[in-house]
């Protein structure tokens, strides 16, 4: 054993007073990026319960449910999206398609609980700590998956239709 091997352990003590490189509480100190896709938020006043978010979700992670205090009327079904985070893959298709832009995502992604049931909730109704978060993902300005131009439905010419019982409207399959 060399003299250097004997002294080396004592030499590292000088590092005791240096600023550590490690993070003391890594689980508490890992903020998502500003446009990170974390837990959802929903502006319940703006949401009209149309269910378009439910329809586009490829993981069946959204169910439209009734919630206390929201009454349906002609322009609002009275339902609100409930998200199941056991199914959600955070793809944000629901945010990109949302007809009113009410559905957004916070950048909060750290949350642990021993009760699996709490990971299924109605954003904007079941209050969460990230509800007022200003960071996270929202549909970019001017971008929408929805096409707002009506697609014309092909139909049989009236004169042709008069000659038989064939279906006049051609835009549907037999099913
Ligand atoms: S983020 Fe994607 S997977 Fe999650 S609820 Fe929305 S559409 Fe479904
Ligand atoms: S698409 Fe938007 S407006 Fe329609 S139910 Fe979902 S969150 Fe509400």
PDB file of C-alpha atoms and ligand atoms in Angstrom:
ATOM      1  CA  UNK A   1       0.000   0.000   0.000  1.00  0.00           C
ATOM      2  CA  UNK A   2       1.400   3.409  -0.968  1.00  0.00           C
ATOM      3  CA  UNK A   3       1.347   6.540   1.199  1.00  0.00           C
ATOM      4  CA  UNK A   4      -1.119   8.050  -1.327  1.00  0.00           C
ATOM      5  CA  UNK A   5      -3.633   5.280  -0.561  1.00  0.00           C
ATOM      6  CA  UNK A   6      -3.431   6.130   3.133  1.00  0.00           C
ATOM      7  CA  UNK A   7      -3.923   9.889   2.670  1.00  0.00           C
ATOM      8  CA  UNK A   8      -6.630   9.746  -0.054  1.00  0.00           C
ATOM      9  CA  UNK A   9      -9.630   9.011   2.271  1.00  0.00           C
ATOM     10  CA  UNK A  10      -8.783  12.070   4.384  1.00  0.00           C
ATOM     11  CA  UNK A  11      -8.377  14.284   1.328  1.00  0.00           C
ATOM     12  CA  UNK A  12     -12.033  13.847   0.332  1.00  0.00           C
ATOM     13  CA  UNK A  13     -13.173  15.460   3.595  1.00  0.00           C
ATOM     14  CA  UNK A  14     -12.448  18.855   2.058  1.00  0.00           C
ATOM     15  CA  UNK A  15     -15.519  18.233  -0.147  1.00  0.00           C
ATOM     16  CA  UNK A  16     -17.807  18.255   2.893  1.00  0.00           C
ATOM     17  CA  UNK A  17     -18.131  22.045   2.619  1.00  0.00           C
ATOM     18  CA  UNK A  18     -18.720  22.121  -1.140  1.00  0.00           C
ATOM     19  CA  UNK A  19     -22.184  22.587  -2.662  1.00  0.00           C
ATOM     20  CA  UNK A  20     -23.577  19.082  -3.365  1.00  0.00           C
ATOM     21  CA  UNK A  21     -24.408  18.037  -6.917  1.00  0.00           C
ATOM     22  CA  UNK A  22     -27.153  15.708  -5.819  1.00  0.00           C
ATOM     23  CA  UNK A  23     -30.766  16.793  -5.184  1.00  0.00           C
ATOM     24  CA  UNK A  24     -31.974  16.335  -1.628  1.00  0.00           C
ATOM     25  CA  UNK A  25     -35.598  15.462  -2.465  1.00  0.00           C
ATOM     26  CA  UNK A  26     -35.631  14.327  -6.103  1.00  0.00           C
ATOM     27  CA  UNK A  27     -39.292  13.277  -5.981  1.00  0.00           C
ATOM     28  CA  UNK A  28     -40.328  16.794  -4.889  1.00  0.00           C
ATOM     29  CA  UNK A  29     -38.058  18.653  -7.242  1.00  0.00           C
ATOM     30  CA  UNK A  30     -38.658  17.395 -10.762  1.00  0.00           C
ATOM     31  CA  UNK A  31     -40.877  19.968 -12.455  1.00  0.00           C
ATOM     32  CA  UNK A  32     -42.205  18.999 -15.881  1.00  0.00           C
ATOM     33  CA  UNK A  33     -41.238  21.118 -18.867  1.00  0.00           C
ATOM     34  CA  UNK A  34     -43.500  24.115 -19.468  1.00  0.00           C
ATOM     35  CA  UNK A  35     -45.494  22.309 -22.164  1.00  0.00           C
ATOM     36  CA  UNK A  36     -45.278  18.855 -20.599  1.00  0.00           C
ATOM     37  CA  UNK A  37     -48.431  16.741 -20.977  1.00  0.00           C
ATOM     38  CA  UNK A  38     -49.404  15.969 -17.416  1.00  0.00           C
ATOM     39  CA  UNK A  39     -52.709  15.563 -15.592  1.00  0.00           C
ATOM     40  CA  UNK A  40     -55.708  17.101 -17.327  1.00  0.00           C
ATOM     41  CA  UNK A  41     -57.574  20.284 -16.478  1.00  0.00           C
ATOM     42  CA  UNK A  42     -61.018  21.155 -17.784  1.00  0.00           C
ATOM     43  CA  UNK A  43     -62.788  24.490 -17.717  1.00  0.00           C
ATOM     44  CA  UNK A  44     -66.174  23.082 -16.789  1.00  0.00           C
ATOM     45  CA  UNK A  45     -67.959  26.341 -17.617  1.00  0.00           C
ATOM     46  CA  UNK A  46     -66.650  26.279 -21.185  1.00  0.00           C
ATOM     47  CA  UNK A  47     -67.059  22.514 -21.711  1.00  0.00           C
ATOM     48  CA  UNK A  48     -70.328  21.589 -23.422  1.00  0.00           C
ATOM     49  CA  UNK A  49     -70.184  17.861 -22.766  1.00  0.00           C
ATOM     50  CA  UNK A  50     -70.081  17.030 -26.468  1.00  0.00           C
ATOM     51  CA  UNK A  51     -68.084  13.820 -25.916  1.00  0.00           C
ATOM     52  CA  UNK A  52     -65.707  14.420 -28.835  1.00  0.00           C
ATOM     53  CA  UNK A  53     -62.785  13.823 -26.481  1.00  0.00           C
ATOM     54  CA  UNK A  54     -64.302  10.485 -25.464  1.00  0.00           C
ATOM     55  CA  UNK A  55     -64.745   9.467 -29.104  1.00  0.00           C
ATOM     56  CA  UNK A  56     -61.155  10.163 -30.137  1.00  0.00           C
ATOM     57  CA  UNK A  57     -59.451   8.524 -27.167  1.00  0.00           C
ATOM     58  CA  UNK A  58     -57.863   5.332 -28.496  1.00  0.00           C
ATOM     59  CA  UNK A  59     -57.425   3.884 -25.005  1.00  0.00           C
ATOM     60  CA  UNK A  60     -61.033   4.241 -23.868  1.00  0.00           C
ATOM     61  CA  UNK A  61     -59.650   6.345 -21.035  1.00  0.00           C
ATOM     62  CA  UNK A  62     -62.526   8.858 -21.120  1.00  0.00           C
ATOM     63  CA  UNK A  63     -66.091   8.323 -19.961  1.00  0.00           C
ATOM     64  CA  UNK A  64     -68.685  11.070 -20.090  1.00  0.00           C
ATOM     65  CA  UNK A  65     -70.383  11.244 -16.689  1.00  0.00           C
ATOM     66  CA  UNK A  66     -72.897  13.493 -14.980  1.00  0.00           C
ATOM     67  CA  UNK A  67     -71.529  15.705 -12.229  1.00  0.00           C
ATOM     68  CA  UNK A  68     -73.140  17.659  -9.432  1.00  0.00           C
ATOM     69  CA  UNK A  69     -74.065  21.211 -10.290  1.00  0.00           C
ATOM     70  CA  UNK A  70     -74.011  20.867 -14.068  1.00  0.00           C
ATOM     71  CA  UNK A  71     -77.414  20.898 -15.685  1.00  0.00           C
ATOM     72  CA  UNK A  72     -77.754  20.072 -19.320  1.00  0.00           C
ATOM     73  CA  UNK A  73     -79.588  22.391 -21.685  1.00  0.00           C
ATOM     74  CA  UNK A  74     -79.956  22.663 -25.425  1.00  0.00           C
ATOM     75  CA  UNK A  75     -76.263  23.357 -25.978  1.00  0.00           C
ATOM     76  CA  UNK A  76     -74.761  21.360 -23.130  1.00  0.00           C
ATOM     77  CA  UNK A  77     -75.274  17.656 -22.514  1.00  0.00           C
ATOM     78  CA  UNK A  78     -74.605  18.174 -18.797  1.00  0.00           C
ATOM     79  CA  UNK A  79     -71.915  15.471 -18.919  1.00  0.00           C
ATOM     80  CA  UNK A  80     -68.221  15.989 -18.299  1.00  0.00           C
ATOM     81  CA  UNK A  81     -65.202  13.823 -19.225  1.00  0.00           C
ATOM     82  CA  UNK A  82     -63.855  11.559 -16.504  1.00  0.00           C
ATOM     83  CA  UNK A  83     -60.320  10.337 -17.170  1.00  0.00           C
ATOM     84  CA  UNK A  84     -58.919   6.986 -16.154  1.00  0.00           C
ATOM     85  CA  UNK A  85     -55.173   7.329 -15.664  1.00  0.00           C
ATOM     86  CA  UNK A  86     -54.780   3.586 -15.626  1.00  0.00           C
ATOM     87  CA  UNK A  87     -55.558   3.778 -19.344  1.00  0.00           C
ATOM     88  CA  UNK A  88     -54.402   7.241 -20.403  1.00  0.00           C
ATOM     89  CA  UNK A  89     -51.109   7.367 -22.332  1.00  0.00           C
ATOM     90  CA  UNK A  90     -50.928  11.173 -22.276  1.00  0.00           C
ATOM     91  CA  UNK A  91     -51.147  11.464 -26.062  1.00  0.00           C
ATOM     92  CA  UNK A  92     -53.186  14.716 -25.840  1.00  0.00           C
ATOM     93  CA  UNK A  93     -55.466  13.825 -28.762  1.00  0.00           C
ATOM     94  CA  UNK A  94     -58.397  14.750 -26.526  1.00  0.00           C
ATOM     95  CA  UNK A  95     -56.897  18.202 -25.967  1.00  0.00           C
ATOM     96  CA  UNK A  96     -56.168  18.726 -29.650  1.00  0.00           C
ATOM     97  CA  UNK A  97     -59.703  17.758 -30.693  1.00  0.00           C
ATOM     98  CA  UNK A  98     -61.654  19.483 -27.895  1.00  0.00           C
ATOM     99  CA  UNK A  99     -64.330  21.524 -29.625  1.00  0.00           C
ATOM    100  CA  UNK A 100     -64.332  24.372 -27.121  1.00  0.00           C
ATOM    101  CA  UNK A 101     -60.676  24.314 -26.082  1.00  0.00           C
ATOM    102  CA  UNK A 102     -61.786  23.763 -22.482  1.00  0.00           C
ATOM    103  CA  UNK A 103     -59.648  20.642 -22.039  1.00  0.00           C
ATOM    104  CA  UNK A 104     -55.941  21.222 -21.347  1.00  0.00           C
ATOM    105  CA  UNK A 105     -53.147  19.484 -19.470  1.00  0.00           C
ATOM    106  CA  UNK A 106     -51.053  20.717 -16.570  1.00  0.00           C
ATOM    107  CA  UNK A 107     -47.363  19.866 -16.455  1.00  0.00           C
ATOM    108  CA  UNK A 108     -47.923  17.997 -13.184  1.00  0.00           C
ATOM    109  CA  UNK A 109     -47.029  14.347 -13.536  1.00  0.00           C
ATOM    110  CA  UNK A 110     -45.844  13.305 -10.080  1.00  0.00           C
ATOM    111  CA  UNK A 111     -48.601  11.987  -7.856  1.00  0.00           C
ATOM    112  CA  UNK A 112     -48.654   8.847  -5.802  1.00  0.00           C
ATOM    113  CA  UNK A 113     -51.448   7.304  -3.790  1.00  0.00           C
ATOM    114  CA  UNK A 114     -52.170   3.836  -2.467  1.00  0.00           C
ATOM    115  CA  UNK A 115     -55.828   3.971  -3.564  1.00  0.00           C
ATOM    116  CA  UNK A 116     -56.102   3.106  -7.287  1.00  0.00           C
ATOM    117  CA  UNK A 117     -59.592   4.620  -7.459  1.00  0.00           C
ATOM    118  CA  UNK A 118     -58.263   8.173  -7.106  1.00  0.00           C
ATOM    119  CA  UNK A 119     -56.620   7.931 -10.516  1.00  0.00           C
ATOM    120  CA  UNK A 120     -60.002   8.170 -12.165  1.00  0.00           C
ATOM    121  CA  UNK A 121     -61.479  11.629 -11.766  1.00  0.00           C
ATOM    122  CA  UNK A 122     -63.339  14.429 -13.511  1.00  0.00           C
ATOM    123  CA  UNK A 123     -60.890  17.274 -14.282  1.00  0.00           C
ATOM    124  CA  UNK A 124     -62.269  20.643 -13.322  1.00  0.00           C
ATOM    125  CA  UNK A 125     -64.704  19.064 -10.881  1.00  0.00           C
ATOM    126  CA  UNK A 126     -62.743  16.876  -8.549  1.00  0.00           C
ATOM    127  CA  UNK A 127     -60.384  19.608  -7.334  1.00  0.00           C
ATOM    128  CA  UNK A 128     -56.671  18.986  -7.789  1.00  0.00           C
ATOM    129  CA  UNK A 129     -53.606  20.978  -6.801  1.00  0.00           C
ATOM    130  CA  UNK A 130     -52.717  21.654 -10.452  1.00  0.00           C
ATOM    131  CA  UNK A 131     -56.091  23.146 -11.399  1.00  0.00           C
ATOM    132  CA  UNK A 132     -54.694  26.690 -11.412  1.00  0.00           C
ATOM    133  CA  UNK A 133     -51.372  25.756 -13.004  1.00  0.00           C
ATOM    134  CA  UNK A 134     -50.456  28.098 -15.861  1.00  0.00           C
ATOM    135  CA  UNK A 135     -47.955  25.682 -17.397  1.00  0.00           C
ATOM    136  CA  UNK A 136     -48.632  22.491 -19.307  1.00  0.00           C
ATOM    137  CA  UNK A 137     -50.061  21.553 -22.691  1.00  0.00           C
ATOM    138  CA  UNK A 138     -52.907  23.264 -24.476  1.00  0.00           C
ATOM    139  CA  UNK A 139     -53.934  23.174 -28.103  1.00  0.00           C
ATOM    140  CA  UNK A 140     -51.589  25.479 -30.046  1.00  0.00           C
ATOM    141  CA  UNK A 141     -53.159  28.680 -31.367  1.00  0.00           C
ATOM    142  CA  UNK A 142     -54.711  28.168 -34.781  1.00  0.00           C
ATOM    143  CA  UNK A 143     -54.351  24.380 -34.650  1.00  0.00           C
ATOM    144  CA  UNK A 144     -57.268  21.993 -34.509  1.00  0.00           C
ATOM    145  CA  UNK A 145     -57.848  18.403 -35.478  1.00  0.00           C
ATOM    146  CA  UNK A 146     -61.466  19.309 -36.167  1.00  0.00           C
ATOM    147  CA  UNK A 147     -62.296  20.307 -39.699  1.00  0.00           C
ATOM    148  CA  UNK A 148     -64.837  23.106 -39.649  1.00  0.00           C
ATOM    149  CA  UNK A 149     -65.863  22.749 -43.278  1.00  0.00           C
ATOM    150  CA  UNK A 150     -68.945  20.620 -43.761  1.00  0.00           C
ATOM    151  CA  UNK A 151     -68.355  17.542 -45.907  1.00  0.00           C
ATOM    152  CA  UNK A 152     -71.042  17.244 -48.540  1.00  0.00           C
ATOM    153  CA  UNK A 153     -72.985  13.982 -48.430  1.00  0.00           C
ATOM    154  CA  UNK A 154     -73.135  12.333 -51.850  1.00  0.00           C
ATOM    155  CA  UNK A 155     -76.726  11.623 -52.922  1.00  0.00           C
ATOM    156  CA  UNK A 156     -78.339   9.884 -55.868  1.00  0.00           C
ATOM    157  CA  UNK A 157     -79.719  12.101 -58.561  1.00  0.00           C
ATOM    158  CA  UNK A 158     -83.480  12.548 -58.018  1.00  0.00           C
ATOM    159  CA  UNK A 159     -84.355  11.203 -61.471  1.00  0.00           C
ATOM    160  CA  UNK A 160     -82.364   8.052 -60.735  1.00  0.00           C
ATOM    161  CA  UNK A 161     -84.016   7.693 -57.330  1.00  0.00           C
ATOM    162  CA  UNK A 162     -87.492   7.835 -58.796  1.00  0.00           C
ATOM    163  CA  UNK A 163     -86.833   4.686 -60.783  1.00  0.00           C
ATOM    164  CA  UNK A 164     -86.196   2.352 -57.830  1.00  0.00           C
ATOM    165  CA  UNK A 165     -85.995   1.856 -54.077  1.00  0.00           C
ATOM    166  CA  UNK A 166     -82.216   2.127 -53.926  1.00  0.00           C
ATOM    167  CA  UNK A 167     -80.793   4.213 -51.120  1.00  0.00           C
ATOM    168  CA  UNK A 168     -80.727   7.892 -52.099  1.00  0.00           C
ATOM    169  CA  UNK A 169     -78.005   8.865 -49.642  1.00  0.00           C
ATOM    170  CA  UNK A 170     -74.683   7.426 -50.759  1.00  0.00           C
ATOM    171  CA  UNK A 171     -72.446   8.461 -47.873  1.00  0.00           C
ATOM    172  CA  UNK A 172     -73.222   5.470 -45.591  1.00  0.00           C
ATOM    173  CA  UNK A 173     -72.175   1.863 -45.833  1.00  0.00           C
ATOM    174  CA  UNK A 174     -74.875  -0.838 -45.755  1.00  0.00           C
ATOM    175  CA  UNK A 175     -74.247  -1.339 -42.045  1.00  0.00           C
TER     176      UNK A 175
HETATM  177  S1  LIG B   1     -54.387  12.024 -23.366  1.00  0.00           S
HETATM  178 FE1  LIG B   1     -54.797  10.490 -25.001  1.00  0.00          FE
HETATM  179  S2  LIG B   1     -55.046   8.551 -23.871  1.00  0.00           S
HETATM  180 FE2  LIG B   1     -55.235  10.203 -22.351  1.00  0.00          FE
HETATM  181  S3  LIG B   1     -57.414  10.601 -22.207  1.00  0.00           S
HETATM  182 FE3  LIG B   1     -56.599  12.019 -23.770  1.00  0.00          FE
HETATM  183  S4  LIG B   1     -56.862  10.945 -25.751  1.00  0.00           S
HETATM  184 FE4  LIG B   1     -57.090   9.426 -24.106  1.00  0.00          FE
HETATM  185  S1  LIG B   2     -64.363  17.707 -26.333  1.00  0.00           S
HETATM  186 FE1  LIG B   2     -64.055  19.454 -24.952  1.00  0.00          FE
HETATM  187  S2  LIG B   2     -66.083  20.437 -24.873  1.00  0.00           S
HETATM  188 FE2  LIG B   2     -66.395  18.350 -25.634  1.00  0.00          FE
HETATM  189  S3  LIG B   2     -66.813  17.106 -23.775  1.00  0.00           S
HETATM  190 FE3  LIG B   2     -64.613  16.968 -24.193  1.00  0.00          FE
HETATM  191  S4  LIG B   2     -63.744  18.578 -22.905  1.00  0.00           S
HETATM  192 FE4  LIG B   2     -65.912  19.050 -23.081  1.00  0.00          FE
END
